[in-house]
PDB file of C-alpha atoms in Angstrom:
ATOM      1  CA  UNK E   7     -16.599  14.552   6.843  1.00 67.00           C
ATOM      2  CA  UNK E   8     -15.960  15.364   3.190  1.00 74.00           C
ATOM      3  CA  UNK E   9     -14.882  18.872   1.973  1.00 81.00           C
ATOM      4  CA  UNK E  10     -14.266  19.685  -1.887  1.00 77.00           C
ATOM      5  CA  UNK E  11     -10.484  20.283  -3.323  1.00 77.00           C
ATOM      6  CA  UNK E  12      -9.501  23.914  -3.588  1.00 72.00           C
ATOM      7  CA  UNK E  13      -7.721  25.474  -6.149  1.00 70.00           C
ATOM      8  CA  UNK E  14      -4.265  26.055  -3.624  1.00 69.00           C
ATOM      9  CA  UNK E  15      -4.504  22.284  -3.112  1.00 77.00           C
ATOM     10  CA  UNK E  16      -4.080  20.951  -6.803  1.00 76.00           C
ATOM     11  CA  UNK E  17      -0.524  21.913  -7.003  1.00 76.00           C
ATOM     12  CA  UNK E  18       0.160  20.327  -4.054  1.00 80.00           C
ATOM     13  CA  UNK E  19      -1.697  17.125  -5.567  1.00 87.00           C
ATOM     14  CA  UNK E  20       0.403  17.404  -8.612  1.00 85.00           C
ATOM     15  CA  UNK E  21       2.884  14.974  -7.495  1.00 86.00           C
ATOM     16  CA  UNK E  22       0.739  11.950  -6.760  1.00 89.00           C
ATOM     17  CA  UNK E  23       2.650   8.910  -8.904  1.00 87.00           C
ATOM     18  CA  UNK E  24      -1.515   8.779 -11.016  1.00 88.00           C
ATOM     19  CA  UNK E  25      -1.913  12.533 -11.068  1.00 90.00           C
ATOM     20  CA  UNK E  26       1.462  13.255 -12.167  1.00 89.00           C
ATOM     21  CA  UNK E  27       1.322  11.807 -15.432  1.00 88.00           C
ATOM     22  CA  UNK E  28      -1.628  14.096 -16.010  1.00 90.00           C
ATOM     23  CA  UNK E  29      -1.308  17.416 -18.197  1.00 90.00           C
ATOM     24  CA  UNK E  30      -2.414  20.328 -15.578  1.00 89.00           C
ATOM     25  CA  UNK E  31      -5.773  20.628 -17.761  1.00 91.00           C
ATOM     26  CA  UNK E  32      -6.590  16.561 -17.231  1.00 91.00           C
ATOM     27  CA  UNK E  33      -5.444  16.585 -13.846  1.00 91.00           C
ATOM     28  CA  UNK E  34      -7.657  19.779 -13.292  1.00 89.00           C
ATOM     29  CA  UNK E  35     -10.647  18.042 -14.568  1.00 90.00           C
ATOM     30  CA  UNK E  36     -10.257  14.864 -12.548  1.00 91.00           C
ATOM     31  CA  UNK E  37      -9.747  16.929  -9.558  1.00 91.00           C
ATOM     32  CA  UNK E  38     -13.082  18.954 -10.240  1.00 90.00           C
ATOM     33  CA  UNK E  39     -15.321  16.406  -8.914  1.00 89.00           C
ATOM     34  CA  UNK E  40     -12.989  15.116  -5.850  1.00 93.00           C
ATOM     35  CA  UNK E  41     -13.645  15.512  -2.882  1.00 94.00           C
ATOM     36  CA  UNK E  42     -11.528  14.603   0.531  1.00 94.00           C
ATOM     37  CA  UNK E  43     -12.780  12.741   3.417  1.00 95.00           C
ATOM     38  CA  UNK E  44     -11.680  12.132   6.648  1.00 96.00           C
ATOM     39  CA  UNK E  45     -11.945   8.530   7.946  1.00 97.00           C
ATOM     40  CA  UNK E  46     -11.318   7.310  11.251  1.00 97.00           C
ATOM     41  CA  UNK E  47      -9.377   4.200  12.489  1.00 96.00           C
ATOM     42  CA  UNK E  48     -11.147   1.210  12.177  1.00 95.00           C
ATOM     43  CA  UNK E  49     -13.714   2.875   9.516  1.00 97.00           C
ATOM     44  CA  UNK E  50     -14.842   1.226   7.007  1.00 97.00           C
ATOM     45  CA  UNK E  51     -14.457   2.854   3.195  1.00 97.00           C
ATOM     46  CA  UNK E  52     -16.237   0.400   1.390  1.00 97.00           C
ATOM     47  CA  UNK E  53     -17.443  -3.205   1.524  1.00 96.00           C
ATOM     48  CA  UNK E  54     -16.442  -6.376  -0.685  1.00 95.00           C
ATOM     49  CA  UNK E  55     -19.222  -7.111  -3.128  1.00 95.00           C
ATOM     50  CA  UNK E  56     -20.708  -3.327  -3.228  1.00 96.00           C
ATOM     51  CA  UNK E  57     -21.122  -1.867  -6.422  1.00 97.00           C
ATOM     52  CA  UNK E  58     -18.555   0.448  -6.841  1.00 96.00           C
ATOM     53  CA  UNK E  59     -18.770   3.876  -7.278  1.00 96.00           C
ATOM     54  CA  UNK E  60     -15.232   5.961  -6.179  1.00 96.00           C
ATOM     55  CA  UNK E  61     -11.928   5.349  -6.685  1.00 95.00           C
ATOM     56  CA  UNK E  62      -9.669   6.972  -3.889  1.00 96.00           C
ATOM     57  CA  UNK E  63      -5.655   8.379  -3.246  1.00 94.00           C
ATOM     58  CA  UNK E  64      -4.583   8.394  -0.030  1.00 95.00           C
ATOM     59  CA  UNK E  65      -3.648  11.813   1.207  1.00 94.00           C
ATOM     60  CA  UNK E  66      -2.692  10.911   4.907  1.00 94.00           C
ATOM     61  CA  UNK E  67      -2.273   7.491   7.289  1.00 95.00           C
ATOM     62  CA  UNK E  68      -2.823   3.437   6.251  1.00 95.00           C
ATOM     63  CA  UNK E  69      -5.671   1.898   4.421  1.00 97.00           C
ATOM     64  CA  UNK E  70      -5.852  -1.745   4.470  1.00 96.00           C
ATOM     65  CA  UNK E  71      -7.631  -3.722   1.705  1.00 95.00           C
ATOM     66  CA  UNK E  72      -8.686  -7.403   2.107  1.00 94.00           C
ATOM     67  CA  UNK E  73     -11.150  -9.932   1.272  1.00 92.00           C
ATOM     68  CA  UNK E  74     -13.281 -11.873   3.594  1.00 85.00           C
ATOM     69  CA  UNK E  75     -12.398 -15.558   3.740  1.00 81.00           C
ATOM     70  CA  UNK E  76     -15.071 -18.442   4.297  1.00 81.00           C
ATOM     71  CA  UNK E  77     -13.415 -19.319   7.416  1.00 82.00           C
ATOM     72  CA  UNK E  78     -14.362 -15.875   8.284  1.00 79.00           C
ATOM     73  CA  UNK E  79     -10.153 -14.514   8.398  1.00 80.00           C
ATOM     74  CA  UNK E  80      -8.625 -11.855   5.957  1.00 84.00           C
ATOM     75  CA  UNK E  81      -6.973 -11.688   3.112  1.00 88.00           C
ATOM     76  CA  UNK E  82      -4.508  -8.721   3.017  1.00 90.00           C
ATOM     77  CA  UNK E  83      -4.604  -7.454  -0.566  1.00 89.00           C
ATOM     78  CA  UNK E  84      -2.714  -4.421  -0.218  1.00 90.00           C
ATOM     79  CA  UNK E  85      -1.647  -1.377   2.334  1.00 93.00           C
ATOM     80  CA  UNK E  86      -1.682   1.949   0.841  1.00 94.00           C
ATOM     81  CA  UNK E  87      -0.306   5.023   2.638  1.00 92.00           C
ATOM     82  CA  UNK E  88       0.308   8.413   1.285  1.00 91.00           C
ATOM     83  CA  UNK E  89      -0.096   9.180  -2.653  1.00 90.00           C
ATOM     84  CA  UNK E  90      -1.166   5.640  -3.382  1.00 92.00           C
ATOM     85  CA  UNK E  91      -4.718   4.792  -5.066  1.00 93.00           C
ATOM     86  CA  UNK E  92      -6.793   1.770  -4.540  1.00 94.00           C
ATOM     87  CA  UNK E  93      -9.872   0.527  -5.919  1.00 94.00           C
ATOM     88  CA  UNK E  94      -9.089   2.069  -9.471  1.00 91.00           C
ATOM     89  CA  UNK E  95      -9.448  -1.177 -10.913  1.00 90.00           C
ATOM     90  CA  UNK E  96     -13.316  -1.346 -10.245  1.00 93.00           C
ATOM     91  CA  UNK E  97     -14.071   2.319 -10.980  1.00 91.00           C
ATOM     92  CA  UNK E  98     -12.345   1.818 -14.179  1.00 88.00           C
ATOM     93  CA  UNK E  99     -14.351  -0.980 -15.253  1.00 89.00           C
ATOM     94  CA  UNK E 100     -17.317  -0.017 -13.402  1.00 89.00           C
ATOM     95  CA  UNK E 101     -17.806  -3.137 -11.680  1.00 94.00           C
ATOM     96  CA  UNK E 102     -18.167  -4.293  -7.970  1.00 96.00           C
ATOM     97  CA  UNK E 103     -15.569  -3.967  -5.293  1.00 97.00           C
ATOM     98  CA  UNK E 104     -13.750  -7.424  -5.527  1.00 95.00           C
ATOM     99  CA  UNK E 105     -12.162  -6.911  -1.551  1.00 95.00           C
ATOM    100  CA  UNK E 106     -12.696  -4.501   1.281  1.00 97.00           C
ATOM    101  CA  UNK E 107     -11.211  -0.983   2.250  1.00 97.00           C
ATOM    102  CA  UNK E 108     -10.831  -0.097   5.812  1.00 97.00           C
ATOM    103  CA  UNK E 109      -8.661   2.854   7.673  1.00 97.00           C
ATOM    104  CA  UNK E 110      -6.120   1.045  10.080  1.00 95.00           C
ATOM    105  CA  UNK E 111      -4.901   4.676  11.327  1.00 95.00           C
ATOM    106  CA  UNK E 112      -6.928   7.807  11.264  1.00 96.00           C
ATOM    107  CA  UNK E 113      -6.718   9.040   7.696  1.00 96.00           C
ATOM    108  CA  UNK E 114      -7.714  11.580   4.501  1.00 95.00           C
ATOM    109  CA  UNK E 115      -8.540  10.083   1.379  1.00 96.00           C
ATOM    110  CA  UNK E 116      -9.304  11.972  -1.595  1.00 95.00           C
ATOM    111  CA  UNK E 117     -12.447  10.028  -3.094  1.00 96.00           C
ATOM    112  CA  UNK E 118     -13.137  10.260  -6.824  1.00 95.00           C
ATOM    113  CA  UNK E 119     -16.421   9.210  -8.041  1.00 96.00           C
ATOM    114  CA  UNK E 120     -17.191   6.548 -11.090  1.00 95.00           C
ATOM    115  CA  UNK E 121     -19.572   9.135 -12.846  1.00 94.00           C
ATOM    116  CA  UNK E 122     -17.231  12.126 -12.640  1.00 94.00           C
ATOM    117  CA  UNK E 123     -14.437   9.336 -13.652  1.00 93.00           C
ATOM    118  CA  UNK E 124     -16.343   8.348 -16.904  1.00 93.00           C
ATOM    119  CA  UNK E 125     -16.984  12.198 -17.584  1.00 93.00           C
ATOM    120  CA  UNK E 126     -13.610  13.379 -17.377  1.00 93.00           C
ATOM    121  CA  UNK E 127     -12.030  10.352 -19.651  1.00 92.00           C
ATOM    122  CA  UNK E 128     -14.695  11.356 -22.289  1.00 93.00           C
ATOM    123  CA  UNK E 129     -13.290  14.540 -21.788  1.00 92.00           C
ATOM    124  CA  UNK E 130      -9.656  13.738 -21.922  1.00 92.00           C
ATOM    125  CA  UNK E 131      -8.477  10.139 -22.813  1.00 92.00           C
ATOM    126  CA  UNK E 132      -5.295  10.697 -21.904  1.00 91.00           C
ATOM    127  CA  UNK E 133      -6.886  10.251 -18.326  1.00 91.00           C
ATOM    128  CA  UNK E 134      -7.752   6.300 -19.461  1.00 90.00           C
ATOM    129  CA  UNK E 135      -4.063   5.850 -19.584  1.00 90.00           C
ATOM    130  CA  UNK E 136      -2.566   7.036 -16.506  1.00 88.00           C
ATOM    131  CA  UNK E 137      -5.522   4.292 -14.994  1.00 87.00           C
ATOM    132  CA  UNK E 138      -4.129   1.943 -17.179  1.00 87.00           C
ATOM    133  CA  UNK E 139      -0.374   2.659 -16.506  1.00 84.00           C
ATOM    134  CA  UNK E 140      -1.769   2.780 -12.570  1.00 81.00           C
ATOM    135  CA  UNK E 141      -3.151  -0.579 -12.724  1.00 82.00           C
ATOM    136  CA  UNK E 142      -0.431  -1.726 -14.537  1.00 83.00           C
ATOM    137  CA  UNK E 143       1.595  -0.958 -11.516  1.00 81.00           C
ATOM    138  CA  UNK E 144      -0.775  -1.990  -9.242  1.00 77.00           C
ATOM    139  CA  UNK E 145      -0.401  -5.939 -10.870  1.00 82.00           C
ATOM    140  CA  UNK E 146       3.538  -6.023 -11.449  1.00 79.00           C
ATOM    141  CA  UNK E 147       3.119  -4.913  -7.269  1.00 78.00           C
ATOM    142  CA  UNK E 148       1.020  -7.939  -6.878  1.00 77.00           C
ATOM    143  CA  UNK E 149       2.803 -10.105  -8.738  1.00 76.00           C
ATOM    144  CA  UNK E 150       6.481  -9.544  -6.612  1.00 75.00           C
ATOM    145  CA  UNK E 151       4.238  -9.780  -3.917  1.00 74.00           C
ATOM    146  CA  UNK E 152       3.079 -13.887  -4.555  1.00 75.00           C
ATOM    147  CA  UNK E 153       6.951 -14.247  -5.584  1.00 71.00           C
ATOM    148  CA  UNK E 154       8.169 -13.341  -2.073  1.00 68.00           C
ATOM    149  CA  UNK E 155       5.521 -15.736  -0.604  1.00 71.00           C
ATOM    150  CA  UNK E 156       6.954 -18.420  -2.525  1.00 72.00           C
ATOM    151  CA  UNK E 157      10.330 -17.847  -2.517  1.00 70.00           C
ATOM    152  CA  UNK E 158      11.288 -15.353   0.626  1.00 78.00           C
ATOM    153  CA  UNK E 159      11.879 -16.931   4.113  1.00 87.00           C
ATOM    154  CA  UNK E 160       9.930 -15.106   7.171  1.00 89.00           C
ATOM    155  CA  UNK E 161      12.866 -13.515   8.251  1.00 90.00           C
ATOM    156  CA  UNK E 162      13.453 -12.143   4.775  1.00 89.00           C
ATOM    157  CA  UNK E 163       9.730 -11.176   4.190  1.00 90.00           C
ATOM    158  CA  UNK E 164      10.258  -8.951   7.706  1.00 93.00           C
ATOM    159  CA  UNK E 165      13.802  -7.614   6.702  1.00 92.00           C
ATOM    160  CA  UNK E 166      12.440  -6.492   3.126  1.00 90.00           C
ATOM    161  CA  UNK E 167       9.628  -4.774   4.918  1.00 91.00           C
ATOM    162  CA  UNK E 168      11.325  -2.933   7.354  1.00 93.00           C
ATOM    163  CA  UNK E 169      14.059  -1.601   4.810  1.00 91.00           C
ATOM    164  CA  UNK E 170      11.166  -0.692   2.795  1.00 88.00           C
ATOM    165  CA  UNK E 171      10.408   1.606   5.553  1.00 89.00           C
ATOM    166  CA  UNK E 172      13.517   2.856   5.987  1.00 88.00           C
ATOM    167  CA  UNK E 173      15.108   5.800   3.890  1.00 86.00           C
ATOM    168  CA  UNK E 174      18.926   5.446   5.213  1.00 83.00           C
ATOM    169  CA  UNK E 175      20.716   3.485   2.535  1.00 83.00           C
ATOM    170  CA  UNK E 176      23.502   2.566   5.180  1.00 86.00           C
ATOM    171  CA  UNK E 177      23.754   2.729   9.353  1.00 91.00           C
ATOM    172  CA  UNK E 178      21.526   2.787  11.905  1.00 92.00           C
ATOM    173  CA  UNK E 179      18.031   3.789  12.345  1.00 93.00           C
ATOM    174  CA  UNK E 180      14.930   3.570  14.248  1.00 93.00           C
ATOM    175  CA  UNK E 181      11.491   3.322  12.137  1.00 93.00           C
ATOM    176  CA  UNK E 182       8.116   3.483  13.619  1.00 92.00           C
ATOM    177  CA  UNK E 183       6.017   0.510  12.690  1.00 93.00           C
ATOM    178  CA  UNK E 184       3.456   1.689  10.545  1.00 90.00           C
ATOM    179  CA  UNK E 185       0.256  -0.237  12.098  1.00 91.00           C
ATOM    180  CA  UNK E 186       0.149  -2.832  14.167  1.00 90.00           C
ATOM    181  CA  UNK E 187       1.925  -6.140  14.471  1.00 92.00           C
ATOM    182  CA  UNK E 188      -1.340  -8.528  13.185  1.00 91.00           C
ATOM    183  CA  UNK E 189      -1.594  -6.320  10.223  1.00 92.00           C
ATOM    184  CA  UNK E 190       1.943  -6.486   9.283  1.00 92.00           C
ATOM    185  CA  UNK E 191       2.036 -10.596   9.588  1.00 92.00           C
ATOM    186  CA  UNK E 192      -1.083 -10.168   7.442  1.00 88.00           C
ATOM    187  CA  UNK E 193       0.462  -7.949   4.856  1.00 88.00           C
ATOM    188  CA  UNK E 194       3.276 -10.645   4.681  1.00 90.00           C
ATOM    189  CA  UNK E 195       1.133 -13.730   4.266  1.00 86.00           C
ATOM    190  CA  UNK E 196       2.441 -15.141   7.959  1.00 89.00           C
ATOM    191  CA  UNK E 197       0.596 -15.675  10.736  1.00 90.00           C
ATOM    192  CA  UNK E 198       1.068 -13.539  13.996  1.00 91.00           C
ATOM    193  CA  UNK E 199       3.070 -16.421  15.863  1.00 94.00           C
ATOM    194  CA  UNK E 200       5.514 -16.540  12.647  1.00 93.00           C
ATOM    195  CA  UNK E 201       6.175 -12.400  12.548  1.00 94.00           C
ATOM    196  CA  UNK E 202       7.242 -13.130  16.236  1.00 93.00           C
ATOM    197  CA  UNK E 203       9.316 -15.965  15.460  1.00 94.00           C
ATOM    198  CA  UNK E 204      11.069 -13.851  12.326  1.00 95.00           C
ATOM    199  CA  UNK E 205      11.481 -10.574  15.043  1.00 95.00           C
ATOM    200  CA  UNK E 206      13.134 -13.080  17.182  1.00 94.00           C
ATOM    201  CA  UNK E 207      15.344 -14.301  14.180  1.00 94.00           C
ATOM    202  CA  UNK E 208      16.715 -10.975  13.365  1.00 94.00           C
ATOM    203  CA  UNK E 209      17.620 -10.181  16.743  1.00 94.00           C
ATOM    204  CA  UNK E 210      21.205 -11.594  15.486  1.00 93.00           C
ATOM    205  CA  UNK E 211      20.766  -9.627  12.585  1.00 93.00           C
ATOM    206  CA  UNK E 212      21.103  -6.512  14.822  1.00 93.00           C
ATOM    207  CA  UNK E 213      17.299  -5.340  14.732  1.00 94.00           C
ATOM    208  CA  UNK E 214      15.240  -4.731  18.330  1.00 94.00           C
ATOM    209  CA  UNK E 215      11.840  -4.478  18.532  1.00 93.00           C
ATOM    210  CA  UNK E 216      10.410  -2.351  21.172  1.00 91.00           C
ATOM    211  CA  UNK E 217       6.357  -1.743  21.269  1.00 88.00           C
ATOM    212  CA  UNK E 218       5.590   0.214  17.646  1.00 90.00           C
ATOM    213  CA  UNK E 219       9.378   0.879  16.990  1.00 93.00           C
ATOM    214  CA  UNK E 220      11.871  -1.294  15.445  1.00 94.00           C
ATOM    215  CA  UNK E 221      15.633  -0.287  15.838  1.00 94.00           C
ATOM    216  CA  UNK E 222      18.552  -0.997  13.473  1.00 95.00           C
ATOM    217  CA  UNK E 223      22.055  -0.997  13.963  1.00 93.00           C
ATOM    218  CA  UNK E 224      22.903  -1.549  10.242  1.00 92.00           C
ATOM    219  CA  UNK E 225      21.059  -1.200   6.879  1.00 92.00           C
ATOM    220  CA  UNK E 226      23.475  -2.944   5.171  1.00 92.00           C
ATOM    221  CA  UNK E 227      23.455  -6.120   7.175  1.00 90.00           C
ATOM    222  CA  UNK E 228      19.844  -6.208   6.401  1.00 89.00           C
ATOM    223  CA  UNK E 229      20.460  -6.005   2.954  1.00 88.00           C
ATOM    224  CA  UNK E 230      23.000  -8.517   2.742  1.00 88.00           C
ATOM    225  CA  UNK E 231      20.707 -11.117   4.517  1.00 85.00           C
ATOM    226  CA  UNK E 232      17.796 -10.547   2.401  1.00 83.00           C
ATOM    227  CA  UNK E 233      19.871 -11.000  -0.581  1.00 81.00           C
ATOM    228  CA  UNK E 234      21.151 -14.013   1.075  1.00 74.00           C
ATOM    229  CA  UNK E 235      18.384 -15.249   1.934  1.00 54.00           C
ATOM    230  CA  UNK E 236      17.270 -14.985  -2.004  1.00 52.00           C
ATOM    231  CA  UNK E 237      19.926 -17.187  -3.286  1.00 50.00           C
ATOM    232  CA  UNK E 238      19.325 -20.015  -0.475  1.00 48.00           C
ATOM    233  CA  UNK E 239      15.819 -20.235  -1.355  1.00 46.00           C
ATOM    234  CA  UNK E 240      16.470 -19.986  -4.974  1.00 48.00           C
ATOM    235  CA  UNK E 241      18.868 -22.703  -4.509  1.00 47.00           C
ATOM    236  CA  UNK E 242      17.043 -24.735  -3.006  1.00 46.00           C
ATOM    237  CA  UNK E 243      14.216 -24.533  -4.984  1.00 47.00           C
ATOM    238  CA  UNK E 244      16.237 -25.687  -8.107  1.00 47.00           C
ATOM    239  CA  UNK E 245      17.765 -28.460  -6.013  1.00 47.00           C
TER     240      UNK E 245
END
């Protein structure tokens, strides 16, 4: 179900990272031709290949995007939740999807089509930027990503995600696992058996896993073994 953007609803929109460096006039005129859609778990957005023709923000839940493999497994580009874009890079270019976008929870994406795009730059170039600067992003994001592949241990890939998802700089906590446990060993470049093997790791690290919800007794231990783990791998590597 799509419904169009009402005027009480830009303000609120205002502080999206893409939107934000928008005067209220360009953000205005971007918004004008959005509209928001509801998409259910396990719904598809678009499809790798397709020509595309929206860019999107989520406004609520998980999106996955991936590419299709030839041995017929995924390829976890990116997970976007709440004020992040995807698929900007093909709108902006007007050019074919180059991966997939699915919903992994139910969720409400604001959708933002190529015409109305190319309209609204002509309009205000200043819009062409904030894409830029959002792509921008979007690659320095990708490009810490293949640097943890290489260098990060399992264990440390896990640690850096969960204290990602955690806003207490110090103590305990208990976070909710975003989506589930395939997903996650996807989004890290391990396979399912390895995430379990890394869960079982930090165990001594004072982090329990129960179902969806992962429970730990201190931040800063985390910390300190992800930053150990960096300079044993760095090591290592220079050996």
């Amino acid at each position: 179900m799509s419904t169009t953007i009402v005027s009480s609803e830009v303000e609120k929109l205002a502080e999206i990272p893409l939107l934000k460096r928008l005067s209220t006039e360009a953000r205005e005129q971007l918004l004008r031709g959005a509209t928001k859609k509801s998409v259910s778990r396990g719904e598809m957005i678009f499809f790798q290949d397709d020509k595309a023709d929206a860019f999107f923000i989520v406004l609520e839940g998980w999106v996955k995007v991936f590419r299709a493999t030839s041995s017929g497994d995924e390829a976890v580009v990116g997970v976007f939740t709440r004020g992040q874009t995807f698929a900007e890079g093909a709108a902006f270019t007007n050019s074919n999807y180059p991966a997939s976008g699915e919903a992994v929870t139910d969720s409400v994406v604001l959708c933002i089509p190529v015409a109305h795009l190319a309209n609204s730059i002509a309009a205000d170039p200043n819009i062409a930027l904030a894409m830029m600067s959002s792509l921008s992003m979007h690659l320095h994001q990708l490009v810490l990503q293949i640097e943890g592949l290489k260098t990060h241990t399992g264990a440390q890939r896990v640690a850096e995600f969960l204290l990602n998802l955690s806003t207490e700089p110090a103590g305990s906590c208990t976070l909710v696992l975003p989506y589930d446990k395939a997903l996650i060993a996807g989004r890290l470049g391990m396979k399912p058996e390895s995430l379990s093997r890394a869960f079982q790791k930090l165990k001594s690290y004072g982090v329990e896993v129960k179902q969806n919800r992962a429970i730990i007794s201190n931040v800063q231990v985390l910390n300190t073994l992800v930053e150990q783990e960096r300079t044993v791998v760095m090591h290592s590597s220079h050996g």
